[in-house]
Amino acid sequence: MSIASGYFETQARRSARWALVRNGLFVAVFVGFLTMVLIEGPAAGSGASLSTAVGLNSLFITLFGWRLVVAARRLVDVARHPIFRDFAAFGDPLALARSLEEEVAAGVAKQHGDVIVSPRWLVTLGLGHGVIPLAEVAWVYPKSTSRSINFIPIGTSETLEIFTLSGAGTHVSHTISMDGAILKELLERAPWAWFGYTAERAARWSAAKEGALAEIRRARDGRQADAA
């Protein structure tokens, strides 16, 4: 997918509309079931069965009704959508999303499949959407995981493992089609970070994480001071 002006708002509204339709249909179906139960129930079964059927249908109506309300709110105010909530921790989500769209259009930010690397952010699109400030990137390495069913290999998943400086080393795993261009882009924009997996780095991260984070912070601050 390629993003253009208005991409994030369009995706948020489209997602909200589908959620509105989907949950509205579920509410209508379970209201119909509940109506049938109330009309036919007394003649069809015991009081206990009737109570169970009424309770279950009421539960589903409440559940999907709430999701219907959530979808309606997101359609009215797109900033409520998870796509924008990813940006909200760092400022005005609508403004930040539009700024990213402009950077992609200007060629300042690079898009690689469903991953965007900008001067400030690493953004993933699609179901696994997320936003990571580049200034918080501490350790990045590609990881291949073999998958199997009943010990029969069915394929390999490729993920980009990212550990950040915030939250004492938050770990994020993005499932992507690995592209060396993504790592190259990150290496250029966040040169202070560790790139690649080694047993030594894993041991340091596990046994002396705070020391490793402090070392990476110093490297980042030094790079940023030199660039200022």
Tab-separated table of C-alpha atoms in Angstrom:
chain	number	residue	atom	x	y	z
A	1	MET	CA	0.000	0.000	0.000
A	2	SER	CA	1.241	3.452	-0.858
A	3	ILE	CA	0.195	6.424	1.254
A	4	ALA	CA	-0.829	9.809	-0.081
A	5	SER	CA	-2.358	12.960	1.352
A	6	GLY	CA	-5.249	12.053	3.647
A	7	TYR	CA	-4.257	8.374	3.829
A	8	PHE	CA	-4.533	7.971	7.608
A	9	GLU	CA	-7.869	9.788	7.875
A	10	THR	CA	-9.289	7.834	4.941
A	11	GLN	CA	-8.200	4.518	6.454
A	12	ALA	CA	-9.614	5.462	9.854
A	13	ARG	CA	-12.993	6.433	8.406
A	14	ARG	CA	-13.135	3.339	6.204
A	15	SER	CA	-12.352	1.097	9.164
A	16	ALA	CA	-14.966	2.868	11.308
A	17	ARG	CA	-17.633	2.535	8.599
A	18	TRP	CA	-17.014	-1.201	8.229
A	19	ALA	CA	-17.113	-1.631	12.005
A	20	LEU	CA	-20.374	0.333	12.107
A	21	VAL	CA	-21.969	-1.894	9.458
A	22	ARG	CA	-20.587	-5.121	10.912
A	23	ASN	CA	-21.634	-4.444	14.491
A	24	GLY	CA	-24.977	-3.023	13.376
A	25	LEU	CA	-25.727	-6.280	11.554
A	26	PHE	CA	-24.784	-8.328	14.611
A	27	VAL	CA	-27.036	-6.205	16.828
A	28	ALA	CA	-29.924	-6.630	14.372
A	29	VAL	CA	-29.412	-10.406	14.209
A	30	PHE	CA	-29.366	-10.873	17.975
A	31	VAL	CA	-32.324	-8.530	18.469
A	32	GLY	CA	-34.163	-10.744	15.986
A	33	PHE	CA	-33.161	-13.886	17.885
A	34	LEU	CA	-34.218	-12.333	21.178
A	35	THR	CA	-37.579	-11.344	19.716
A	36	MET	CA	-38.159	-14.908	18.477
A	37	VAL	CA	-37.188	-16.337	21.856
A	38	LEU	CA	-39.557	-14.023	23.705
A	39	ILE	CA	-42.421	-14.787	21.332
A	40	GLU	CA	-41.945	-18.550	21.017
A	41	GLY	CA	-39.990	-19.330	24.180
A	42	PRO	CA	-42.777	-20.033	26.676
A	43	ALA	CA	-44.310	-22.647	24.389
A	44	ALA	CA	-40.999	-24.155	23.234
A	45	GLY	CA	-39.149	-25.044	26.428
A	46	SER	CA	-38.541	-24.740	30.130
A	47	GLY	CA	-38.192	-21.500	32.047
A	48	ALA	CA	-34.478	-22.189	32.634
A	49	SER	CA	-33.808	-22.593	28.903
A	50	LEU	CA	-35.743	-19.417	28.178
A	51	SER	CA	-33.736	-17.458	30.760
A	52	THR	CA	-30.464	-18.756	29.311
A	53	ALA	CA	-31.459	-17.834	25.755
A	54	VAL	CA	-32.603	-14.369	26.810
A	55	GLY	CA	-29.423	-13.829	28.821
A	56	LEU	CA	-27.094	-14.892	26.001
A	57	ASN	CA	-28.868	-12.803	23.378
A	58	SER	CA	-28.924	-9.793	25.702
A	59	LEU	CA	-25.196	-10.234	26.338
A	60	PHE	CA	-24.388	-10.265	22.612
A	61	ILE	CA	-26.663	-7.277	21.975
A	62	THR	CA	-24.847	-5.343	24.705
A	63	LEU	CA	-21.403	-6.367	23.421
A	64	PHE	CA	-22.003	-5.550	19.760
A	65	GLY	CA	-24.081	-2.504	20.714
A	66	TRP	CA	-21.102	-1.087	22.576
A	67	ARG	CA	-18.801	-1.775	19.633
A	68	LEU	CA	-21.385	-0.044	17.432
A	69	VAL	CA	-21.193	3.052	19.651
A	70	VAL	CA	-17.367	2.948	19.556
A	71	ALA	CA	-17.399	2.736	15.745
A	72	ALA	CA	-19.849	5.647	15.502
A	73	ARG	CA	-17.656	7.798	17.753
A	74	ARG	CA	-14.602	6.989	15.645
A	75	LEU	CA	-16.464	7.910	12.474
A	76	VAL	CA	-17.433	11.282	13.946
A	77	ASP	CA	-14.002	11.903	15.513
A	78	VAL	CA	-11.258	10.040	13.631
A	79	ALA	CA	-8.702	10.972	16.301
A	80	ARG	CA	-10.324	8.268	18.467
A	81	HIS	CA	-9.259	5.579	15.995
A	82	PRO	CA	-6.280	3.363	16.985
A	83	ILE	CA	-4.424	4.542	13.865
A	84	PHE	CA	-4.289	8.039	15.361
A	85	ARG	CA	-3.917	6.899	18.961
A	86	ASP	CA	-0.508	5.548	17.938
A	87	PHE	CA	0.529	9.163	17.289
A	88	ALA	CA	-1.361	10.708	20.221
A	89	ALA	CA	1.388	10.009	22.773
A	90	PHE	CA	3.705	12.342	20.830
A	91	GLY	CA	1.482	15.331	20.088
A	92	ASP	CA	-1.515	16.243	17.944
A	93	PRO	CA	-2.254	12.922	16.176
A	94	LEU	CA	-3.937	14.470	13.140
A	95	ALA	CA	-1.130	16.976	12.614
A	96	LEU	CA	1.584	14.339	13.042
A	97	ALA	CA	-0.115	11.968	10.595
A	98	ARG	CA	-0.494	14.722	7.990
A	99	SER	CA	3.135	15.721	8.489
A	100	LEU	CA	4.200	12.132	7.811
A	101	GLU	CA	2.072	12.015	4.654
A	102	GLU	CA	3.767	15.207	3.451
A	103	GLU	CA	7.222	13.773	4.202
A	104	VAL	CA	6.456	10.666	2.142
A	105	ALA	CA	5.173	12.823	-0.731
A	106	ALA	CA	8.328	14.965	-0.582
A	107	GLY	CA	10.610	11.924	-0.472
A	108	VAL	CA	11.926	12.835	2.982
A	109	ALA	CA	10.345	9.726	4.492
A	110	LYS	CA	10.849	6.389	2.748
A	111	GLN	CA	8.151	3.745	2.446
A	112	HIS	CA	9.142	0.086	2.211
A	113	GLY	CA	6.006	-1.990	1.833
A	114	ASP	CA	3.963	-1.429	4.988
A	115	VAL	CA	6.862	0.210	6.846
A	116	ILE	CA	7.670	3.938	6.734
A	117	VAL	CA	10.955	5.352	8.012
A	118	SER	CA	10.978	9.125	8.427
A	119	PRO	CA	13.474	11.465	10.101
A	120	ARG	CA	11.442	11.126	13.321
A	121	TRP	CA	9.404	7.929	13.145
A	122	LEU	CA	9.280	4.256	12.314
A	123	VAL	CA	5.666	3.595	11.332
A	124	THR	CA	4.029	0.305	10.393
A	125	LEU	CA	0.738	0.243	8.512
A	126	GLY	CA	-1.980	-2.375	8.288
A	127	LEU	CA	-3.229	-4.594	11.124
A	128	GLY	CA	0.005	-4.358	13.064
A	129	HIS	CA	0.127	-0.584	12.868
A	130	GLY	CA	2.358	1.238	15.302
A	131	VAL	CA	4.556	4.302	15.775
A	132	ILE	CA	8.047	4.319	17.290
A	133	PRO	CA	10.100	7.523	17.649
A	134	LEU	CA	13.481	6.971	15.995
A	135	ALA	CA	15.131	8.742	18.928
A	136	GLU	CA	13.979	5.842	21.138
A	137	VAL	CA	15.382	3.026	18.982
A	138	ALA	CA	18.004	1.067	20.936
A	139	TRP	CA	18.464	-2.351	19.336
A	140	VAL	CA	17.230	-3.717	16.021
A	141	TYR	CA	17.716	-7.081	14.395
A	142	PRO	CA	15.878	-9.284	11.889
A	143	LYS	CA	14.604	-12.608	13.171
A	144	SER	CA	13.478	-15.701	11.284
A	145	THR	CA	11.120	-18.086	13.067
A	146	SER	CA	10.302	-21.501	11.631
A	147	ARG	CA	6.633	-22.463	11.954
A	148	SER	CA	5.277	-25.989	12.026
A	149	ILE	CA	2.103	-27.965	12.659
A	150	ASN	CA	2.512	-31.350	14.324
A	151	PHE	CA	6.261	-31.063	13.701
A	152	ILE	CA	5.670	-30.549	9.958
A	153	PRO	CA	7.381	-27.341	8.723
A	154	ILE	CA	4.907	-24.960	7.090
A	155	GLY	CA	7.078	-21.911	6.579
A	156	THR	CA	9.149	-19.182	8.127
A	157	SER	CA	7.996	-15.845	9.511
A	158	GLU	CA	10.244	-12.802	9.231
A	159	THR	CA	10.066	-10.174	11.951
A	160	LEU	CA	11.913	-7.017	12.808
A	161	GLU	CA	12.690	-7.060	16.526
A	162	ILE	CA	12.962	-3.561	17.986
A	163	PHE	CA	13.945	-2.703	21.544
A	164	THR	CA	13.530	0.900	22.637
A	165	LEU	CA	15.080	3.201	25.209
A	166	SER	CA	11.727	4.161	26.693
A	167	GLY	CA	10.034	2.002	29.273
A	168	ALA	CA	13.356	0.412	30.266
A	169	GLY	CA	13.600	-1.329	26.925
A	170	THR	CA	10.169	-1.842	25.398
A	171	HIS	CA	10.151	-4.664	22.846
A	172	VAL	CA	8.159	-4.443	19.616
A	173	SER	CA	7.993	-7.191	17.005
A	174	HIS	CA	6.825	-6.239	13.509
A	175	THR	CA	5.972	-9.032	11.094
A	176	ILE	CA	7.130	-7.829	7.718
A	177	SER	CA	8.652	-9.053	4.510
A	178	MET	CA	12.247	-8.342	5.406
A	179	ASP	CA	13.933	-5.831	3.190
A	180	GLY	CA	17.551	-4.832	3.656
A	181	ALA	CA	16.521	-1.303	2.702
A	182	ILE	CA	14.604	-0.948	5.974
A	183	LEU	CA	17.634	-1.813	8.081
A	184	LYS	CA	19.822	0.428	5.918
A	185	GLU	CA	17.389	3.303	6.426
A	186	LEU	CA	17.316	2.769	10.191
A	187	LEU	CA	21.099	2.519	10.339
A	188	GLU	CA	21.406	5.899	8.609
A	189	ARG	CA	18.772	7.618	10.749
A	190	ALA	CA	19.527	5.983	14.134
A	191	PRO	CA	23.268	5.188	13.967
A	192	TRP	CA	23.597	5.078	17.773
A	193	ALA	CA	21.506	1.918	18.042
A	194	TRP	CA	22.719	-1.664	18.128
A	195	PHE	CA	22.092	-3.397	14.821
A	196	GLY	CA	22.169	-7.159	14.507
A	197	TYR	CA	21.884	-9.974	17.010
A	198	THR	CA	24.839	-11.381	18.935
A	199	ALA	CA	24.959	-13.585	22.004
A	200	GLU	CA	27.006	-10.911	23.775
A	201	ARG	CA	24.364	-8.238	23.190
A	202	ALA	CA	21.591	-10.572	24.291
A	203	ALA	CA	23.488	-11.377	27.486
A	204	ARG	CA	24.117	-7.695	28.245
A	205	TRP	CA	20.507	-6.814	27.567
A	206	SER	CA	19.336	-9.555	29.894
A	207	ALA	CA	21.847	-9.167	32.733
A	208	ALA	CA	22.735	-5.461	32.615
A	209	LYS	CA	19.949	-3.751	30.692
A	210	GLU	CA	20.178	-0.400	32.469
A	211	GLY	CA	23.885	-0.167	31.706
A	212	ALA	CA	23.285	-1.046	28.060
A	213	LEU	CA	20.490	1.531	27.798
A	214	ALA	CA	22.682	4.208	29.390
A	215	GLU	CA	25.460	3.448	26.902
A	216	ILE	CA	23.094	3.706	23.937
A	217	ARG	CA	21.594	6.950	25.283
A	218	ARG	CA	25.061	8.484	25.542
A	219	ALA	CA	25.812	7.457	21.968
A	220	ARG	CA	22.499	8.948	20.808
A	221	ASP	CA	22.991	12.210	22.695
A	222	GLY	CA	26.524	12.514	21.322
A	223	ARG	CA	25.328	11.987	17.741
A	224	GLN	CA	22.523	14.504	18.163
A	225	ALA	CA	24.894	17.068	19.708
A	226	ASP	CA	27.306	16.672	16.789
A	227	ALA	CA	24.467	17.143	14.306
A	228	ALA	CA	23.122	20.259	16.046
